[in-house]
Short mmCIF file of C-alpha atoms in Angstrom, two decimals:
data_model
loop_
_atom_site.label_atom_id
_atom_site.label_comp_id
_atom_site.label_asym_id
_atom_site.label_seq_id
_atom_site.Cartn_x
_atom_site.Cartn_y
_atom_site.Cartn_z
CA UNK E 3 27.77 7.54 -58.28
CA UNK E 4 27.15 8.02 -62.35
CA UNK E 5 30.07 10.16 -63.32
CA UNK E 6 27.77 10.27 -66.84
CA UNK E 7 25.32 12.41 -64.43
CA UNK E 8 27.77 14.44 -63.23
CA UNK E 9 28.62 15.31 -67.34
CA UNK E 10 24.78 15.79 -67.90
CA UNK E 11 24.49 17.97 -64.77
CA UNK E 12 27.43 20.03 -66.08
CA UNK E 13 26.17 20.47 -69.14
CA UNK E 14 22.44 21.02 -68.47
CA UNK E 15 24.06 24.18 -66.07
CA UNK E 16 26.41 25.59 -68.80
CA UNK E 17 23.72 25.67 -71.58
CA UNK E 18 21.16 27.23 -69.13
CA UNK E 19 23.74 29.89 -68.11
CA UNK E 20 24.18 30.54 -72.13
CA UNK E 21 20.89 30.78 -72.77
CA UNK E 22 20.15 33.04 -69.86
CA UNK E 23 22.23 35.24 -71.66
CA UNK E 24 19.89 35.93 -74.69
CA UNK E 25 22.67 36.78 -76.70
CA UNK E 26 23.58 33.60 -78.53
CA UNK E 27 26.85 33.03 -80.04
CA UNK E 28 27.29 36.49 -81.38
CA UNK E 29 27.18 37.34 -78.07
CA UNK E 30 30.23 35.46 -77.34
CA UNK E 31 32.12 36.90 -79.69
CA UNK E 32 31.44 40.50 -78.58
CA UNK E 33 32.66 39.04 -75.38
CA UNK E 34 35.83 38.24 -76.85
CA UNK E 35 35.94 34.32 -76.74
CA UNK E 36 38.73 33.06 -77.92
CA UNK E 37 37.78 29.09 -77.18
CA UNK E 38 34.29 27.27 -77.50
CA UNK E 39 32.06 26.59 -74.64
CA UNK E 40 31.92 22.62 -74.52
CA UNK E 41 28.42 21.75 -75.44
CA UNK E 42 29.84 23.33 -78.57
CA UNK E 43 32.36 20.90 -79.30
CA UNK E 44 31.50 17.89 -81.92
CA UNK E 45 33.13 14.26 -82.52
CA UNK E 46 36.09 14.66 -84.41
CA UNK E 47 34.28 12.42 -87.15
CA UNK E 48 31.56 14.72 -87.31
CA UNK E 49 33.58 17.64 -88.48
CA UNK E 50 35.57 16.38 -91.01
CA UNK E 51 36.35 19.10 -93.70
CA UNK E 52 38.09 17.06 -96.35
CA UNK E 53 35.42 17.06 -99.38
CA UNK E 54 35.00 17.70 -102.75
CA UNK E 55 33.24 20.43 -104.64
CA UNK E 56 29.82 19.76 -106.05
CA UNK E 57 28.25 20.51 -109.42
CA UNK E 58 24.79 20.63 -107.88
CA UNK E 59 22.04 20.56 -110.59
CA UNK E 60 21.40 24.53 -111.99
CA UNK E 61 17.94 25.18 -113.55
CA UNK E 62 17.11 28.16 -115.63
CA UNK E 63 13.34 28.98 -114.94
CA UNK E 64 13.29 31.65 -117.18
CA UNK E 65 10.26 32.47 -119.31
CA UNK E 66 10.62 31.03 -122.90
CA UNK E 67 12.52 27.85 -121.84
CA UNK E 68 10.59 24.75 -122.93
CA UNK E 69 8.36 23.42 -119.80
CA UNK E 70 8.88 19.98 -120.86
CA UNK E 71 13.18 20.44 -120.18
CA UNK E 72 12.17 22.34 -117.51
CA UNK E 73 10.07 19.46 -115.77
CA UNK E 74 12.85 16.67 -117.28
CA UNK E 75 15.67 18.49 -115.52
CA UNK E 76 13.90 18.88 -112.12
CA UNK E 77 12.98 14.94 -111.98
CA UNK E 78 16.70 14.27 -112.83
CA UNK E 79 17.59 16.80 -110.02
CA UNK E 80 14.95 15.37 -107.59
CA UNK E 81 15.85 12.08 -107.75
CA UNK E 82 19.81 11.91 -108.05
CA UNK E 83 20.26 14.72 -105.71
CA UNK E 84 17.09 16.21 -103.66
CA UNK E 85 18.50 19.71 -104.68
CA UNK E 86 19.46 21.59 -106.94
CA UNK E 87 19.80 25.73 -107.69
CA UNK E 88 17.45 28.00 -109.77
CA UNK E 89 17.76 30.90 -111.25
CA UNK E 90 16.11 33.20 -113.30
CA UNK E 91 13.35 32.20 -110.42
CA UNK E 92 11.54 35.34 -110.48
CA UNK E 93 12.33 36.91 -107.28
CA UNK E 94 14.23 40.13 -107.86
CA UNK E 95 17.85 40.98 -106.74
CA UNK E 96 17.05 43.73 -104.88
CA UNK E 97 14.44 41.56 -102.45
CA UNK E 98 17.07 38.95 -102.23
CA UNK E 99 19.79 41.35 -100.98
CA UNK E 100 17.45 43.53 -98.78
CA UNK E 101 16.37 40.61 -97.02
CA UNK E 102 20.12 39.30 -96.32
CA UNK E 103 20.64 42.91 -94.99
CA UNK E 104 17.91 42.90 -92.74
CA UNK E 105 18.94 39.68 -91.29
CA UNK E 106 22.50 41.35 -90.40
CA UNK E 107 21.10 44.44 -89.16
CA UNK E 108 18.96 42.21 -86.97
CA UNK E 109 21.80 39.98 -85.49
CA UNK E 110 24.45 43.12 -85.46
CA UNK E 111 22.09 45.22 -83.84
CA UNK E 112 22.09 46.05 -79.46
CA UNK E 113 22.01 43.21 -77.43
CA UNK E 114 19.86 44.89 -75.67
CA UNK E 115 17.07 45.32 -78.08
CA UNK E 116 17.96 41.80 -79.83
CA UNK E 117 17.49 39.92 -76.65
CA UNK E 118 13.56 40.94 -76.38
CA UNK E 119 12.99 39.05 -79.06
CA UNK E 120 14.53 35.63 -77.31
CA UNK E 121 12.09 32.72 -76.51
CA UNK E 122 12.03 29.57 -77.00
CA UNK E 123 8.13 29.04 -76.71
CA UNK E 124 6.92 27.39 -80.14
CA UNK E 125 3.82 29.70 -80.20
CA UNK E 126 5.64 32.34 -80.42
CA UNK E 127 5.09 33.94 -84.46
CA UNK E 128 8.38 35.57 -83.88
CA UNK E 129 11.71 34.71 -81.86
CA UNK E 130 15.18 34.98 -81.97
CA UNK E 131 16.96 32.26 -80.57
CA UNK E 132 20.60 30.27 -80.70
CA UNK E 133 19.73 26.78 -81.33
CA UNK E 134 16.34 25.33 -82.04
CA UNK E 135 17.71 22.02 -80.14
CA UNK E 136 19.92 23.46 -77.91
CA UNK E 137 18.33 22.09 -74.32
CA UNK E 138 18.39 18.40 -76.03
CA UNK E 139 21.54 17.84 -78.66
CA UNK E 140 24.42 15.96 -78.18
CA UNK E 141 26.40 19.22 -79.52
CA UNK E 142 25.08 22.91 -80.67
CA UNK E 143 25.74 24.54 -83.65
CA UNK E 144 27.54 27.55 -83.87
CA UNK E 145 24.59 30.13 -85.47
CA UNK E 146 21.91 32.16 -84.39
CA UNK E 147 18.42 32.06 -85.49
CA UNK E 148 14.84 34.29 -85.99
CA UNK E 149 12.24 32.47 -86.70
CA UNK E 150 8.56 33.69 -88.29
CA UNK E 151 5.97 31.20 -88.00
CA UNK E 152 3.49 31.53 -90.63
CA UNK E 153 1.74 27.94 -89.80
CA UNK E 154 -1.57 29.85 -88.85
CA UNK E 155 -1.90 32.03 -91.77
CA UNK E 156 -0.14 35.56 -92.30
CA UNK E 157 1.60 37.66 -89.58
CA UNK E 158 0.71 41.20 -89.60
CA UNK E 159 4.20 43.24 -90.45
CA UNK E 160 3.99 45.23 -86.98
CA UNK E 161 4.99 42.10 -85.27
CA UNK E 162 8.05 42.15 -86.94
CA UNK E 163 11.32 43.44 -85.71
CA UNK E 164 11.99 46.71 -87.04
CA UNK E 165 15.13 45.84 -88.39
CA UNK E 166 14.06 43.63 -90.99
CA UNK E 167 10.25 44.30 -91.22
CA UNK E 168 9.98 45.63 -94.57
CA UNK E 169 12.56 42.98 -95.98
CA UNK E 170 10.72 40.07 -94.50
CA UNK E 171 7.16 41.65 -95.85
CA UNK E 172 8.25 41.45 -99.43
CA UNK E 173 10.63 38.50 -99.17
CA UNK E 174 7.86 35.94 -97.81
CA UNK E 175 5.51 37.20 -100.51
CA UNK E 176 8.05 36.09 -103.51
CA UNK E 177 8.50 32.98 -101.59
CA UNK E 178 4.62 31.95 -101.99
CA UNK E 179 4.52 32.81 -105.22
CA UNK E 180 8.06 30.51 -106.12
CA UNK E 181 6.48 28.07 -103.96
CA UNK E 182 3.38 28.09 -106.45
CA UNK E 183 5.17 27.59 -109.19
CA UNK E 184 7.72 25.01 -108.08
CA UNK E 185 4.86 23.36 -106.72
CA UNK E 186 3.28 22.90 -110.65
CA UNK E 187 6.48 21.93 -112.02
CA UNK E 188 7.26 19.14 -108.85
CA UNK E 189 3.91 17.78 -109.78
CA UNK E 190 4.60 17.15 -113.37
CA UNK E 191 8.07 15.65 -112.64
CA UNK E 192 6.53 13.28 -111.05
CA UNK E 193 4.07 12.60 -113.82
CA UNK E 194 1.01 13.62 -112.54
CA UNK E 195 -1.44 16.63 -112.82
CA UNK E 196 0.39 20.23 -112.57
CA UNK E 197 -1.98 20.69 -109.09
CA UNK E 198 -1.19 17.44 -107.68
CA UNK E 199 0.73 18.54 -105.10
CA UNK E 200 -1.15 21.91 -104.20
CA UNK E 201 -4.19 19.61 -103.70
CA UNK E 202 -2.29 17.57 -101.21
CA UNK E 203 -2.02 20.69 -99.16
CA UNK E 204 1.45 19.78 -98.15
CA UNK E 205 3.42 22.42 -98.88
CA UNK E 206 0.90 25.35 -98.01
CA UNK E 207 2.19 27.18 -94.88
CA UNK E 208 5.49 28.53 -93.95
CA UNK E 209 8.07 28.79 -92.02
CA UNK E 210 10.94 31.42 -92.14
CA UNK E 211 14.08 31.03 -90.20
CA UNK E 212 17.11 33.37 -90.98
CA UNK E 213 20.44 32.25 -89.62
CA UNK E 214 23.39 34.02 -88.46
CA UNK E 215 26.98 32.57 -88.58
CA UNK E 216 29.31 34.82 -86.62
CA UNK E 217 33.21 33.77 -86.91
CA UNK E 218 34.09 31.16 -84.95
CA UNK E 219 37.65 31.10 -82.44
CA UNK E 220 38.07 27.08 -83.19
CA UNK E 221 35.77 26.06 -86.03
CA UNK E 222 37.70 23.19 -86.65
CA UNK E 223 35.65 21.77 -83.09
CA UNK E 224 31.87 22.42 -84.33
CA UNK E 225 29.70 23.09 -86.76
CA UNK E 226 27.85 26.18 -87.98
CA UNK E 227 24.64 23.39 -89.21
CA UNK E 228 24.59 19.91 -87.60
CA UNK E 229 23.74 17.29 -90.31
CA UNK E 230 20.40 16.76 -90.91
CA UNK E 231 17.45 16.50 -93.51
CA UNK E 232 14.49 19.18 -93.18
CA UNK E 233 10.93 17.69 -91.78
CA UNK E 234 9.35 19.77 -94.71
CA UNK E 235 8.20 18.72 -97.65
CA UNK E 236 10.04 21.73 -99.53
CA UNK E 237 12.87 24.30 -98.27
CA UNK E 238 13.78 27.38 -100.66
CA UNK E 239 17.11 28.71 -99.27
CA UNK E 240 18.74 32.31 -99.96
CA UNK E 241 22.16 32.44 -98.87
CA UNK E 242 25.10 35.18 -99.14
CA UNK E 243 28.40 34.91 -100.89
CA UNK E 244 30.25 33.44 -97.93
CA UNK E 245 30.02 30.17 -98.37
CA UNK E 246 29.77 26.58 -96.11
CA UNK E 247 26.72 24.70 -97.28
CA UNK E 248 28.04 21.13 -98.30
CA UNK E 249 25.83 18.32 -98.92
CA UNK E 250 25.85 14.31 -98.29
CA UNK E 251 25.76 13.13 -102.30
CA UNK E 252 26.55 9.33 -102.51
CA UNK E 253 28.03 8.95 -99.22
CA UNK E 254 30.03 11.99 -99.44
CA UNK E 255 30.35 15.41 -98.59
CA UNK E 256 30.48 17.79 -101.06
CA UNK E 257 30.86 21.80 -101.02
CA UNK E 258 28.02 23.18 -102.42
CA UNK E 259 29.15 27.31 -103.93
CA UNK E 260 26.99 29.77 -103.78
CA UNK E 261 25.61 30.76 -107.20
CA UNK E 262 25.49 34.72 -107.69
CA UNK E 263 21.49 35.39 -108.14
CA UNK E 264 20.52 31.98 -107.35
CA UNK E 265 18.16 30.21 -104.90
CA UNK E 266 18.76 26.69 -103.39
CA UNK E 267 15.69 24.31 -103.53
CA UNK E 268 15.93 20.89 -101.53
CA UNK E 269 12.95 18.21 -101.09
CA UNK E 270 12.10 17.50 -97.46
CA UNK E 271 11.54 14.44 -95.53
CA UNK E 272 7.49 14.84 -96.11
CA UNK E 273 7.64 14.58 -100.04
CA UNK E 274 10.14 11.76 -100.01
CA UNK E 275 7.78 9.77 -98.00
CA UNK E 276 4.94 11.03 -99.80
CA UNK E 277 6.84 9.82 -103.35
CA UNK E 278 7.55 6.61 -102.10
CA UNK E 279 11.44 7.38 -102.21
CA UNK E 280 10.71 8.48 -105.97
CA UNK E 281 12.40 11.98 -104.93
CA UNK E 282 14.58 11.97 -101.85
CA UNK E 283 15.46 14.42 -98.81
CA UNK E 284 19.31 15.63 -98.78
CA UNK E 285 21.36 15.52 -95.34
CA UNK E 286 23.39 18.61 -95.52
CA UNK E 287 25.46 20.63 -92.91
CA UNK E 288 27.07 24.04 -92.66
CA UNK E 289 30.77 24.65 -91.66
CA UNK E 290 31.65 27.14 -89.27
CA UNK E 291 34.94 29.31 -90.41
CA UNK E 292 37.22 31.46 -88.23
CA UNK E 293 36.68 34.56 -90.30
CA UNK E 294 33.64 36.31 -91.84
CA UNK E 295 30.16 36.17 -91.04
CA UNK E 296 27.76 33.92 -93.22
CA UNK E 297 23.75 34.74 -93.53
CA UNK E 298 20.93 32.31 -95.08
CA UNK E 299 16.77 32.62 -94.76
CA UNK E 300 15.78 28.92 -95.22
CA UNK E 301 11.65 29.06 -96.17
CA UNK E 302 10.11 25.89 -95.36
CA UNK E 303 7.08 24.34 -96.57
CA UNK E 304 4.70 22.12 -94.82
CA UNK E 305 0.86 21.26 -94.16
CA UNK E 306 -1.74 23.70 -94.19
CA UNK E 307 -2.94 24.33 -90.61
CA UNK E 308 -5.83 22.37 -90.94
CA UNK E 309 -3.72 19.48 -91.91
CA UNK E 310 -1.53 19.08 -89.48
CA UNK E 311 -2.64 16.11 -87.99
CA UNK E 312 -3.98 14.62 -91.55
CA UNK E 313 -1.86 11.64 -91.86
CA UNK E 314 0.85 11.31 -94.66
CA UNK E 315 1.84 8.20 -96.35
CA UNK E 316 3.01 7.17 -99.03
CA UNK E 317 0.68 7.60 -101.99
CA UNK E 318 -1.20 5.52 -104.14
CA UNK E 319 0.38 7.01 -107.35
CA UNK E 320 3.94 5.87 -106.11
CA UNK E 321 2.89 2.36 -105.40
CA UNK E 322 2.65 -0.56 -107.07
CA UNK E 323 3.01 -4.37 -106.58
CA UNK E 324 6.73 -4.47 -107.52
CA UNK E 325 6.99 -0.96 -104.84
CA UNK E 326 4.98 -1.68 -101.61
CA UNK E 327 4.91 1.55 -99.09
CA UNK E 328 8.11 1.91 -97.29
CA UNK E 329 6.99 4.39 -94.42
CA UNK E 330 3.62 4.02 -91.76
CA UNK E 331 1.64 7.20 -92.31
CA UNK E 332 2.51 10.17 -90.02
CA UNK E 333 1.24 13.34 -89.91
CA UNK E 334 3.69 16.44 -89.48
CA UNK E 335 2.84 17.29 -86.07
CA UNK E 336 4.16 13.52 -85.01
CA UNK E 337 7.05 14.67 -87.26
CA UNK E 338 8.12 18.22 -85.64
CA UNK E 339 7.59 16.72 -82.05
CA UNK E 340 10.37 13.67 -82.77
CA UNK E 341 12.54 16.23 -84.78
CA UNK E 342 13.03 18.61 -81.85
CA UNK E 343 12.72 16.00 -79.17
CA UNK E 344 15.88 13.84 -80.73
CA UNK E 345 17.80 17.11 -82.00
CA UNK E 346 19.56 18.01 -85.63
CA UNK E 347 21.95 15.09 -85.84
CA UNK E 348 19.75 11.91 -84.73
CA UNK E 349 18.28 9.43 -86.06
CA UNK E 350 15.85 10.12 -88.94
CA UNK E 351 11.94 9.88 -88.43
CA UNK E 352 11.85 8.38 -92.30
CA UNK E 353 14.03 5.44 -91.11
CA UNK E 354 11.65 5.45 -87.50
CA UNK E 355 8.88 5.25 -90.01
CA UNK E 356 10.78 2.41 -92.37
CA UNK E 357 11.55 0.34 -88.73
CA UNK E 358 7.96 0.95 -87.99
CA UNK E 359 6.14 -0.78 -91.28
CA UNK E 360 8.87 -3.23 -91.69
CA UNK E 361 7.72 -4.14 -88.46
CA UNK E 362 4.20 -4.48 -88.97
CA UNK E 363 4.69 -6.62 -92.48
CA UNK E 364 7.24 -8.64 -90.52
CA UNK E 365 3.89 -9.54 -87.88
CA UNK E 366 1.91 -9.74 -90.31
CA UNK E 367 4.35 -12.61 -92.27
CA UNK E 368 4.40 -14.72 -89.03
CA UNK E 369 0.81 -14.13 -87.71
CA UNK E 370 -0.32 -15.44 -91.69
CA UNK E 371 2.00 -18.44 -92.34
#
């Protein structure tokens, strides 16, 4: 007999009776856990807290500022990083911090009402749910999650929770109109047209997911974020004063602070095989702490919906004879199938992608000589 089955079997029942609960991790807490369910628990490597603190790249977008430093500074950020903070973005204070309330008031809320809005069906616009990988990691995170899907076009408001409805209305609007505009200034940092990259279509939908990181009784065992890099080809992330985002910069993990007023960009897998490796995707992970609650709303950007199964590659512009493609073409469906199938913390589709045309040059090589 497999005593490995016997684990799987084990675990498979223990996340099933946790999810059955519809309550995610907050849940546990108003239970009163005082240890970790298992499936929670991490490798010891995995978790280790001893970093450094990072002077990730701050751009002022304000209006006056010369374009061209503007454009110089995000290329330098692109490349060395794939990050870096704005401010002076043009989304008001008053959005920001309405829509961090209404993702509290959301998660703090009933469990009663909360759990109604717990599913785990992708075609769902809106669901709340603890772990977007949670049937197929090797360990969960410790966070809860509700998601709005805006991959078909706009949602109307009613379908919102009530909670949050009028903070998620006005905070997804400033979020198209950032995305607009760092969309014009990406494009020129790579040295092309201003609508390069909104002609692409890659970045036109969205996707909203606002996390929840309740206190944790033994964070020193998990994770409140599993390293990973995002499948998009742009995230804009709003987080609160609490604190945990680090990133992987040269091999190392580094705490990234939260900037009073500020909004986190970060390129996604999609434009770093798009570029060619010109800009690059960040891993980056959240810790989970045994005190205090931390909140984030990550947008994503991907495809229009009538692109989703348009092939990416790498383009033209970011070849040459001295820089061959490094990835096949995919298109982002492909992409968001492997990403939930393998989990947070696998093995990156880019370097699937790298195997893949290494591969076929490789056959090519022997077939020719």
């Amino acid at each position: 007999m497999d005593p490995s089955g016997d684990d799987d079997s084990q675990r498979a029942r223990q996340v099933k009776e946790f999810d059955d609960t519809k309550s995610g991790v907050k849940g546990l807490m108003d239970r009163g856990a005082t240890t970790i369910p298992k499936f929670f628990i991490h490798p010891p490597e995995s978790v280790n807290r001893k970093v450094a603190v990072a002077e990730v790249p701050v751009i002022d977008l304000r209006e006056g500022r010369r374009r061209e430093e503007v454009v110089r500074e995000i290329g330098e950020a692109c490349e060395k990083w794939g990050l870096f903070q704005m401010v002076n973005h043009g989304v008001p204070n008053g959005v920001m911090e309405r829509m961090l309330e209404g993702i509290r008031e959301f998660h703090e809320q009933a469990r009663e009402e909360k759990m109604k809005w717990y599913s785990r069906d992708p075609s769902q616009k809106v669901r709340f749910y603890c772990n977007g990988d949670l049937l197929v990691s090797k360990a969960a995170s410790w966070r809860d999650s509700i998601a709005f899907e805006y991959q078909h076009g706009p949602l109307n408001p009613q379908a919102y929770p009530p909670t949050c409805r009028e903070a998620v209305s006005e905070y997804i609007k400033q979020m198209t109109e950032l995305r607009d505009k760092i969309s014009e200034l990406l494009s020129e940092a790579l040295g092309l047209s201003s609508d390069y990259l909104a002609g692409l279509e890659c970045m036109k939908s969205e996707t909203l997911v606002c996390h929840y990181y309740p206190p944790c009784p033994q964070p020193e065992l998990t994770l409140g974020t599993t390293k990973h890099s995002d499948p998009s080809a742009l995230t804009i992330l709003l987080q609160d004063n609490t604190g945990g985002l680090q990133v992987l910069h040269q091999n190392q993990w580094l705490h990234v602070p939260p900037l009073p007023g500020a909004l986190l960009a970060n390129i996604g897998d999609l434009l770093q095989l798009i570029t060619n490796d010109k800009i690059k995707s960040v891993e980056h992970r959240v810790l989970a702490r045994s005190n205090g609650k931390r909140v984030s709303a990550a947008c994503f950007f991907y495809p229009s919906a009538k692109h989703r199964l348009t092939p990416y590659g790498p383009a033209k512009e970011f070849q040459s004879e001295d820089n061959p493609p490094k990835y096949r073409p995919t298109h982002i469906n492909e992409y968001l199938s492997y990403y939930i199938l393998k989990g947070l913390d696998g093995v990156s589709l880019r370097k699937v992608l790298q195997q893949s045309i290494k591969l076929e040059t490789d056959g090519f090589t022997t077939r020719n000589s």
